[in-house]
Structures are given as structure tokens and as C-alpha cells.
Amino acid sequence: QVQLQESGPGLVKPSQTLSLTCTVSGGSISSGGYYWSWIRQHPGKGLEWIGYIYYSGSTYYNPSLKSRVTISVDTSKNQFSLKLSSVTAADTAVYYCARDKPPYGAFDIWGQGTMVTVSS
Amino acid sequence: DIQMTQSPSSLSASVGDRVTITCQASQDISNYLNWYQQKPGKAPKLLIYDASNLETGVPSRFSGSGSGTDFTFTISSLQPEDIATYYCQQYDNLLGFTFGPGTKVDIK
């Protein structure tokens, strides 16, 4: 079965760029049919969708984060990545990667999540 | 953007009780409404998609209904393992995805 695993630094300094990668196993991003998203959860708070990418490279971002977000895909490595620039303490959160089951817009498979703290 | 509200924000119920959570969208989202269960320290788990469809492998005591702006999630007989926070989530192909603020369910 398809599994997702996030990886990346757990600590990022303010004003720097947060970079995370999601590795997909048990299935190929290139097979199409699914969108691949990043979602975050601030400590003790609710869930916020960041953006998604399709295997072709087409993306769509949350308008509230769009100016700072870049999501990319590497089909040869079966990975997709998140870059969030100019981070502040408000970007401290657990970051999840997830698969979107179209056309329902439902996230049916999630990674375990990775905690990222923004601090000097 | 589309705002989602949930009520109640928390509830306590006894094992075997019927539990109902409501979710309201700020505009018509048709059936593009999904429900998730999140246990502490874990990723959310999809329970219901397209307002009323049970995800594969999810117990039948979970159900969902509604369309347009008003939706309901029900646990027909609360079990100890159902202690979690439940989130609704909408999808709009122009505006993206939004989650509700969550409902924390405890055992009384």
C-alpha cells in the first residue's frame, strides 16, 4: 500500500527557508490520478492546507501562503517537496504530506508528520 | 475563501451513546465535505468522503450526511477507541481546501 514519509530539518532560523521532502513508497507519483499536498498543524491547533502538486508539475497554493510557497516534484525519486520562505515563529508547526483522492478533495493517505520549529 | 464552523467544540459522552457533530460552510459546497479523526500525536485519518461515503475499512458506526452548507457527522455507538478530535474539511476547485476547527470527543 502507498505510504508517505516526510523528511527535513526540525529547526529553521527566522527569515530562512523551510525545506521538506515527502517520499512516496508503494506507488508511483507518475501514474497520475492523484494530487499531492502539504498540510500543517500549529501546536494544539487545527489543520491548514498549504498547497498541492500533480505529477505533471502543475501546482495550486493556499492564497494566504502563496507568496512564500513553492512545491515541486521529482518523479525519478518518487518525491515531492515543500519550500516555505521567510519563515517566522508563526510557521512553527507539524508538517504533513498527504495524497488527495479526486474528485472528492479528500486526503486518504497521510505521512506521519514532522515537527518544524522556527527559532534562532 | 470558504469558512468552516463546527459545533460543539468539545463534548463528553458515555460509551454506547450516539454522538453528533455539525459542520457548516460559509457557502454552498455541494457534497465536497470530508470528515477526519485525529488521535494525539497521529496524522488525521479519513473517515467519510463526499459527505456520506464511508472510507474503506472504517467501522459502520461512523456516518455522515448533508449537502450544500450544513453537514452532520454521527457516531452511532461511541467506543473507547473513538476518543479523538474530529475535523470536517471542504474542497472547492477554485478556492482550495479548508478544515473546520475541530471537535474534541471524550468519554464521560
PDB file of C-alpha atoms in Angstrom:
ATOM      1  CA  GLN A   1       0.000   0.000   0.000  1.00  0.00           C
ATOM      2  CA  VAL A   2       1.047   3.565  -0.588  1.00  0.00           C
ATOM      3  CA  GLN A   3       2.963   5.196   2.240  1.00  0.00           C
ATOM      4  CA  LEU A   4       4.266   8.733   2.668  1.00  0.00           C
ATOM      5  CA  GLN A   5       7.251   9.857   4.731  1.00  0.00           C
ATOM      6  CA  GLU A   6       8.286  13.425   5.441  1.00  0.00           C
ATOM      7  CA  SER A   7      11.921  14.389   5.962  1.00  0.00           C
ATOM      8  CA  GLY A   8      13.846  17.576   6.583  1.00  0.00           C
ATOM      9  CA  PRO A   9      15.331  19.812   9.270  1.00  0.00           C
ATOM     10  CA  GLY A  10      13.430  20.083  12.524  1.00  0.00           C
ATOM     11  CA  LEU A  11      14.823  23.531  13.278  1.00  0.00           C
ATOM     12  CA  VAL A  12      14.911  26.539  10.963  1.00  0.00           C
ATOM     13  CA  LYS A  13      16.121  30.043  11.751  1.00  0.00           C
ATOM     14  CA  PRO A  14      13.801  33.026  11.297  1.00  0.00           C
ATOM     15  CA  SER A  15      13.905  34.597   7.811  1.00  0.00           C
ATOM     16  CA  GLN A  16      15.348  31.410   6.312  1.00  0.00           C
ATOM     17  CA  THR A  17      13.644  28.899   4.027  1.00  0.00           C
ATOM     18  CA  LEU A  18      11.951  25.790   5.374  1.00  0.00           C
ATOM     19  CA  SER A  19      12.551  22.774   3.116  1.00  0.00           C
ATOM     20  CA  LEU A  20      10.811  19.415   3.446  1.00  0.00           C
ATOM     21  CA  THR A  21      10.581  16.358   1.240  1.00  0.00           C
ATOM     22  CA  CYS A  22       7.890  13.699   1.074  1.00  0.00           C
ATOM     23  CA  THR A  23       8.927  10.274  -0.200  1.00  0.00           C
ATOM     24  CA  VAL A  24       6.186   8.108  -1.673  1.00  0.00           C
ATOM     25  CA  SER A  25       6.527   4.334  -1.442  1.00  0.00           C
ATOM     26  CA  GLY A  26       4.257   1.530  -2.611  1.00  0.00           C
ATOM     27  CA  GLY A  27       3.060   3.503  -5.607  1.00  0.00           C
ATOM     28  CA  SER A  28       4.277   5.877  -8.286  1.00  0.00           C
ATOM     29  CA  ILE A  29       3.585   9.601  -8.366  1.00  0.00           C
ATOM     30  CA  SER A  30       3.964   9.361 -12.153  1.00  0.00           C
ATOM     31  CA  SER A  31       0.996   7.046 -12.521  1.00  0.00           C
ATOM     32  CA  GLY A  32      -1.223  10.093 -12.151  1.00  0.00           C
ATOM     33  CA  GLY A  33      -4.733  10.288 -10.822  1.00  0.00           C
ATOM     34  CA  TYR A  34      -3.814  11.876  -7.512  1.00  0.00           C
ATOM     35  CA  TYR A  35      -2.765  15.252  -6.193  1.00  0.00           C
ATOM     36  CA  TRP A  36      -0.025  15.506  -3.586  1.00  0.00           C
ATOM     37  CA  SER A  37      -0.443  18.037  -0.818  1.00  0.00           C
ATOM     38  CA  TRP A  38       1.295  19.661   2.092  1.00  0.00           C
ATOM     39  CA  ILE A  39      -0.756  20.411   5.207  1.00  0.00           C
ATOM     40  CA  ARG A  40       0.397  21.857   8.513  1.00  0.00           C
ATOM     41  CA  GLN A  41      -0.884  21.962  12.063  1.00  0.00           C
ATOM     42  CA  HIS A  42       0.231  24.592  14.527  1.00  0.00           C
ATOM     43  CA  PRO A  43       0.810  23.243  18.050  1.00  0.00           C
ATOM     44  CA  GLY A  44      -2.516  22.466  19.666  1.00  0.00           C
ATOM     45  CA  LYS A  45      -4.408  23.969  16.744  1.00  0.00           C
ATOM     46  CA  GLY A  46      -6.301  22.946  13.635  1.00  0.00           C
ATOM     47  CA  LEU A  47      -5.192  21.978  10.163  1.00  0.00           C
ATOM     48  CA  GLU A  48      -4.130  24.303   7.357  1.00  0.00           C
ATOM     49  CA  TRP A  49      -3.732  23.213   3.741  1.00  0.00           C
ATOM     50  CA  ILE A  50      -0.592  24.685   2.160  1.00  0.00           C
ATOM     51  CA  GLY A  51      -0.777  23.544  -1.451  1.00  0.00           C
ATOM     52  CA  TYR A  52      -0.683  20.641  -3.870  1.00  0.00           C
ATOM     53  CA  ILE A  53       1.161  19.413  -6.925  1.00  0.00           C
ATOM     54  CA  TYR A  54       0.284  16.996  -9.722  1.00  0.00           C
ATOM     55  CA  TYR A  55       2.876  14.681 -11.260  1.00  0.00           C
ATOM     56  CA  SER A  56       2.992  16.949 -14.301  1.00  0.00           C
ATOM     57  CA  GLY A  57       4.243  19.762 -12.090  1.00  0.00           C
ATOM     58  CA  SER A  58       1.079  21.832 -12.008  1.00  0.00           C
ATOM     59  CA  THR A  59       0.512  23.408  -8.603  1.00  0.00           C
ATOM     60  CA  TYR A  60      -2.093  25.205  -6.567  1.00  0.00           C
ATOM     61  CA  TYR A  61      -1.366  27.063  -3.347  1.00  0.00           C
ATOM     62  CA  ASN A  62      -3.316  28.405  -0.401  1.00  0.00           C
ATOM     63  CA  PRO A  63      -3.739  32.098  -1.254  1.00  0.00           C
ATOM     64  CA  SER A  64      -2.705  33.084   2.270  1.00  0.00           C
ATOM     65  CA  LEU A  65       0.706  31.441   1.807  1.00  0.00           C
ATOM     66  CA  LYS A  66       1.125  31.669  -1.953  1.00  0.00           C
ATOM     67  CA  SER A  67       3.790  34.365  -1.935  1.00  0.00           C
ATOM     68  CA  ARG A  68       6.143  32.215   0.176  1.00  0.00           C
ATOM     69  CA  VAL A  69       5.393  28.672  -1.006  1.00  0.00           C
ATOM     70  CA  THR A  70       6.958  26.522  -3.704  1.00  0.00           C
ATOM     71  CA  ILE A  71       6.022  22.872  -4.180  1.00  0.00           C
ATOM     72  CA  SER A  72       7.977  20.759  -6.641  1.00  0.00           C
ATOM     73  CA  VAL A  73       8.028  17.130  -7.742  1.00  0.00           C
ATOM     74  CA  ASP A  74      10.842  14.738  -8.637  1.00  0.00           C
ATOM     75  CA  THR A  75       9.220  11.760 -10.334  1.00  0.00           C
ATOM     76  CA  SER A  76      12.563   9.968 -10.737  1.00  0.00           C
ATOM     77  CA  LYS A  77      12.884   9.832  -6.948  1.00  0.00           C
ATOM     78  CA  ASN A  78       9.121   9.491  -6.349  1.00  0.00           C
ATOM     79  CA  GLN A  79       9.255  12.545  -4.108  1.00  0.00           C
ATOM     80  CA  PHE A  80       7.634  15.926  -3.801  1.00  0.00           C
ATOM     81  CA  SER A  81       8.964  18.848  -1.831  1.00  0.00           C
ATOM     82  CA  LEU A  82       7.912  21.983   0.013  1.00  0.00           C
ATOM     83  CA  LYS A  83       9.822  25.233   0.321  1.00  0.00           C
ATOM     84  CA  LEU A  84       8.463  27.987   2.559  1.00  0.00           C
ATOM     85  CA  SER A  85      10.494  31.170   2.504  1.00  0.00           C
ATOM     86  CA  SER A  86      10.967  33.974   5.025  1.00  0.00           C
ATOM     87  CA  VAL A  87       9.778  31.873   7.938  1.00  0.00           C
ATOM     88  CA  THR A  88       8.816  33.286  11.332  1.00  0.00           C
ATOM     89  CA  ALA A  89       7.811  31.695  14.619  1.00  0.00           C
ATOM     90  CA  ALA A  90       4.268  31.567  13.240  1.00  0.00           C
ATOM     91  CA  ASP A  91       5.432  28.864  10.838  1.00  0.00           C
ATOM     92  CA  THR A  92       6.290  26.527  13.699  1.00  0.00           C
ATOM     93  CA  ALA A  93       4.063  23.507  13.136  1.00  0.00           C
ATOM     94  CA  VAL A  94       3.800  19.840  12.349  1.00  0.00           C
ATOM     95  CA  TYR A  95       4.001  19.487   8.577  1.00  0.00           C
ATOM     96  CA  TYR A  96       2.208  16.614   6.864  1.00  0.00           C
ATOM     97  CA  CYS A  97       2.306  15.398   3.303  1.00  0.00           C
ATOM     98  CA  ALA A  98      -0.859  13.765   2.051  1.00  0.00           C
ATOM     99  CA  ARG A  99      -2.467  12.251  -1.026  1.00  0.00           C
ATOM    100  CA  ASP A 100      -5.666  13.773  -2.342  1.00  0.00           C
ATOM    101  CA  LYS A 101      -8.317  11.415  -3.708  1.00  0.00           C
ATOM    102  CA  PRO A 102     -10.018  13.243  -6.571  1.00  0.00           C
ATOM    103  CA  PRO A 103     -12.639  14.299  -7.314  1.00  0.00           C
ATOM    104  CA  TYR A 104     -13.617  14.406  -3.661  1.00  0.00           C
ATOM    105  CA  GLY A 105     -10.759  16.533  -2.404  1.00  0.00           C
ATOM    106  CA  ALA A 106     -10.280  14.012   0.386  1.00  0.00           C
ATOM    107  CA  PHE A 107      -6.871  13.266   1.880  1.00  0.00           C
ATOM    108  CA  ASP A 108      -6.886   9.494   2.069  1.00  0.00           C
ATOM    109  CA  ILE A 109      -3.225   8.828   2.856  1.00  0.00           C
ATOM    110  CA  TRP A 110      -1.029  10.891   5.183  1.00  0.00           C
ATOM    111  CA  GLY A 111       2.564  10.866   6.267  1.00  0.00           C
ATOM    112  CA  GLN A 112       3.288  10.655   9.982  1.00  0.00           C
ATOM    113  CA  GLY A 113       4.151  14.350  10.116  1.00  0.00           C
ATOM    114  CA  THR A 114       7.338  16.173  11.018  1.00  0.00           C
ATOM    115  CA  MET A 115       7.670  18.937  13.583  1.00  0.00           C
ATOM    116  CA  VAL A 116       9.429  22.066  12.381  1.00  0.00           C
ATOM    117  CA  THR A 117      10.392  24.751  14.866  1.00  0.00           C
ATOM    118  CA  VAL A 118      11.382  28.239  13.755  1.00  0.00           C
ATOM    119  CA  SER A 119      13.799  29.688  16.266  1.00  0.00           C
ATOM    120  CA  SER A 120      17.163  31.350  16.391  1.00  0.00           C
TER     121      SER A 120
ATOM    122  CA  ASP B   1     -12.317  31.890   0.932  1.00  0.00           C
ATOM    123  CA  ILE B   2     -14.783  29.374   2.378  1.00  0.00           C
ATOM    124  CA  GLN B   3     -15.042  29.312   6.177  1.00  0.00           C
ATOM    125  CA  MET B   4     -15.984  26.192   8.088  1.00  0.00           C
ATOM    126  CA  THR B   5     -17.530  26.109  11.533  1.00  0.00           C
ATOM    127  CA  GLN B   6     -18.057  23.077  13.750  1.00  0.00           C
ATOM    128  CA  SER B   7     -20.133  22.512  16.848  1.00  0.00           C
ATOM    129  CA  PRO B   8     -19.692  21.683  19.542  1.00  0.00           C
ATOM    130  CA  SER B   9     -16.005  22.415  20.044  1.00  0.00           C
ATOM    131  CA  SER B  10     -15.885  19.605  22.564  1.00  0.00           C
ATOM    132  CA  LEU B  11     -18.186  17.005  24.071  1.00  0.00           C
ATOM    133  CA  SER B  12     -18.210  14.254  26.653  1.00  0.00           C
ATOM    134  CA  ALA B  13     -20.355  11.190  26.178  1.00  0.00           C
ATOM    135  CA  SER B  14     -20.719   7.708  27.625  1.00  0.00           C
ATOM    136  CA  VAL B  15     -19.708   4.516  25.897  1.00  0.00           C
ATOM    137  CA  GLY B  16     -22.605   3.432  23.714  1.00  0.00           C
ATOM    138  CA  ASP B  17     -24.003   6.940  23.299  1.00  0.00           C
ATOM    139  CA  ARG B  18     -24.928   8.414  19.952  1.00  0.00           C
ATOM    140  CA  VAL B  19     -22.672  11.362  19.173  1.00  0.00           C
ATOM    141  CA  THR B  20     -23.444  14.048  16.611  1.00  0.00           C
ATOM    142  CA  ILE B  21     -21.185  16.811  15.301  1.00  0.00           C
ATOM    143  CA  THR B  22     -22.300  19.522  12.908  1.00  0.00           C
ATOM    144  CA  CYS B  23     -20.274  21.406  10.342  1.00  0.00           C
ATOM    145  CA  GLN B  24     -21.383  24.482   8.439  1.00  0.00           C
ATOM    146  CA  ALA B  25     -19.795  26.031   5.351  1.00  0.00           C
ATOM    147  CA  SER B  26     -19.941  29.748   4.607  1.00  0.00           C
ATOM    148  CA  GLN B  27     -21.182  28.991   1.085  1.00  0.00           C
ATOM    149  CA  ASP B  28     -22.599  26.107  -0.908  1.00  0.00           C
ATOM    150  CA  ILE B  29     -20.005  23.348  -1.284  1.00  0.00           C
ATOM    151  CA  SER B  30     -22.356  20.710  -2.686  1.00  0.00           C
ATOM    152  CA  ASN B  31     -21.148  17.368  -1.277  1.00  0.00           C
ATOM    153  CA  TYR B  32     -17.450  18.270  -1.149  1.00  0.00           C
ATOM    154  CA  LEU B  33     -17.210  17.653   2.563  1.00  0.00           C
ATOM    155  CA  ASN B  34     -14.965  15.132   4.287  1.00  0.00           C
ATOM    156  CA  TRP B  35     -14.531  14.036   7.899  1.00  0.00           C
ATOM    157  CA  TYR B  36     -11.337  13.035   9.699  1.00  0.00           C
ATOM    158  CA  GLN B  37     -10.402  11.550  13.037  1.00  0.00           C
ATOM    159  CA  GLN B  38      -7.163  12.623  14.703  1.00  0.00           C
ATOM    160  CA  LYS B  39      -5.716  10.989  17.789  1.00  0.00           C
ATOM    161  CA  PRO B  40      -2.969  12.724  19.804  1.00  0.00           C
ATOM    162  CA  GLY B  41       0.413  12.624  18.107  1.00  0.00           C
ATOM    163  CA  LYS B  42      -1.010  10.996  14.986  1.00  0.00           C
ATOM    164  CA  ALA B  43      -1.903  12.133  11.495  1.00  0.00           C
ATOM    165  CA  PRO B  44      -5.572  12.615  10.681  1.00  0.00           C
ATOM    166  CA  LYS B  45      -7.429   9.618   9.290  1.00  0.00           C
ATOM    167  CA  LEU B  46     -10.092   9.932   6.612  1.00  0.00           C
ATOM    168  CA  LEU B  47     -13.429   8.513   7.793  1.00  0.00           C
ATOM    169  CA  ILE B  48     -16.087   9.954   5.470  1.00  0.00           C
ATOM    170  CA  TYR B  49     -15.701  11.463   1.996  1.00  0.00           C
ATOM    171  CA  ASP B  50     -18.150  13.226  -0.272  1.00  0.00           C
ATOM    172  CA  ALA B  51     -20.335  13.967   2.769  1.00  0.00           C
ATOM    173  CA  SER B  52     -21.698  10.476   3.277  1.00  0.00           C
ATOM    174  CA  ASN B  53     -19.361   7.835   1.853  1.00  0.00           C
ATOM    175  CA  LEU B  54     -17.589   5.602   4.345  1.00  0.00           C
ATOM    176  CA  GLU B  55     -13.881   5.191   3.624  1.00  0.00           C
ATOM    177  CA  THR B  56     -12.773   1.583   3.163  1.00  0.00           C
ATOM    178  CA  GLY B  57     -12.042  -0.144   6.447  1.00  0.00           C
ATOM    179  CA  VAL B  58     -13.823   2.415   8.628  1.00  0.00           C
ATOM    180  CA  PRO B  59     -16.376   0.944  11.068  1.00  0.00           C
ATOM    181  CA  SER B  60     -20.005   1.380  10.109  1.00  0.00           C
ATOM    182  CA  ARG B  61     -20.843   3.166  13.369  1.00  0.00           C
ATOM    183  CA  PHE B  62     -19.438   6.275  11.676  1.00  0.00           C
ATOM    184  CA  SER B  63     -21.693   8.083   9.221  1.00  0.00           C
ATOM    185  CA  GLY B  64     -22.141  11.447   7.562  1.00  0.00           C
ATOM    186  CA  SER B  65     -24.932  13.364   5.900  1.00  0.00           C
ATOM    187  CA  GLY B  66     -25.803  16.743   4.453  1.00  0.00           C
ATOM    188  CA  SER B  67     -25.216  18.853   1.398  1.00  0.00           C
ATOM    189  CA  GLY B  68     -24.916  22.496   0.473  1.00  0.00           C
ATOM    190  CA  THR B  69     -23.843  24.295   3.643  1.00  0.00           C
ATOM    191  CA  ASP B  70     -24.971  22.045   6.504  1.00  0.00           C
ATOM    192  CA  PHE B  71     -23.447  18.695   7.356  1.00  0.00           C
ATOM    193  CA  THR B  72     -23.659  16.171  10.168  1.00  0.00           C
ATOM    194  CA  PHE B  73     -21.237  13.519  11.406  1.00  0.00           C
ATOM    195  CA  THR B  74     -22.537  10.751  13.676  1.00  0.00           C
ATOM    196  CA  ILE B  75     -21.023   8.013  15.784  1.00  0.00           C
ATOM    197  CA  SER B  76     -23.950   5.666  16.402  1.00  0.00           C
ATOM    198  CA  SER B  77     -22.464   3.985  19.466  1.00  0.00           C
ATOM    199  CA  LEU B  78     -19.405   5.643  20.992  1.00  0.00           C
ATOM    200  CA  GLN B  79     -16.496   3.313  21.722  1.00  0.00           C
ATOM    201  CA  PRO B  80     -13.441   3.994  23.917  1.00  0.00           C
ATOM    202  CA  GLU B  81     -11.194   3.961  20.855  1.00  0.00           C
ATOM    203  CA  ASP B  82     -13.213   6.811  19.326  1.00  0.00           C
ATOM    204  CA  ILE B  83     -11.666   9.327  21.711  1.00  0.00           C
ATOM    205  CA  ALA B  84     -10.138  11.844  19.321  1.00  0.00           C
ATOM    206  CA  THR B  85     -10.597  15.180  17.654  1.00  0.00           C
ATOM    207  CA  TYR B  86     -12.816  15.198  14.580  1.00  0.00           C
ATOM    208  CA  TYR B  87     -12.417  17.649  11.721  1.00  0.00           C
ATOM    209  CA  CYS B  88     -14.594  18.476   8.763  1.00  0.00           C
ATOM    210  CA  GLN B  89     -12.900  19.658   5.581  1.00  0.00           C
ATOM    211  CA  GLN B  90     -14.256  21.201   2.411  1.00  0.00           C
ATOM    212  CA  TYR B  91     -12.902  21.221  -1.101  1.00  0.00           C
ATOM    213  CA  ASP B  92     -13.508  23.848  -3.754  1.00  0.00           C
ATOM    214  CA  ASN B  93     -11.674  23.580  -7.072  1.00  0.00           C
ATOM    215  CA  LEU B  94     -11.148  27.331  -7.220  1.00  0.00           C
ATOM    216  CA  LEU B  95     -10.535  28.148  -3.560  1.00  0.00           C
ATOM    217  CA  GLY B  96      -8.750  25.035  -2.357  1.00  0.00           C
ATOM    218  CA  PHE B  97      -9.217  23.171   0.893  1.00  0.00           C
ATOM    219  CA  THR B  98     -10.331  24.370   4.329  1.00  0.00           C
ATOM    220  CA  PHE B  99     -10.639  22.466   7.576  1.00  0.00           C
ATOM    221  CA  GLY B 100     -13.065  23.125  10.388  1.00  0.00           C
ATOM    222  CA  PRO B 101     -11.694  23.999  13.840  1.00  0.00           C
ATOM    223  CA  GLY B 102     -12.303  20.512  15.209  1.00  0.00           C
ATOM    224  CA  THR B 103     -14.459  18.805  17.836  1.00  0.00           C
ATOM    225  CA  LYS B 104     -12.768  17.041  20.727  1.00  0.00           C
ATOM    226  CA  VAL B 105     -14.646  13.926  21.865  1.00  0.00           C
ATOM    227  CA  ASP B 106     -14.072  12.495  25.343  1.00  0.00           C
ATOM    228  CA  ILE B 107     -15.560   9.686  27.376  1.00  0.00           C
ATOM    229  CA  LYS B 108     -17.743  10.782  30.287  1.00  0.00           C
TER     230      LYS B 108
END
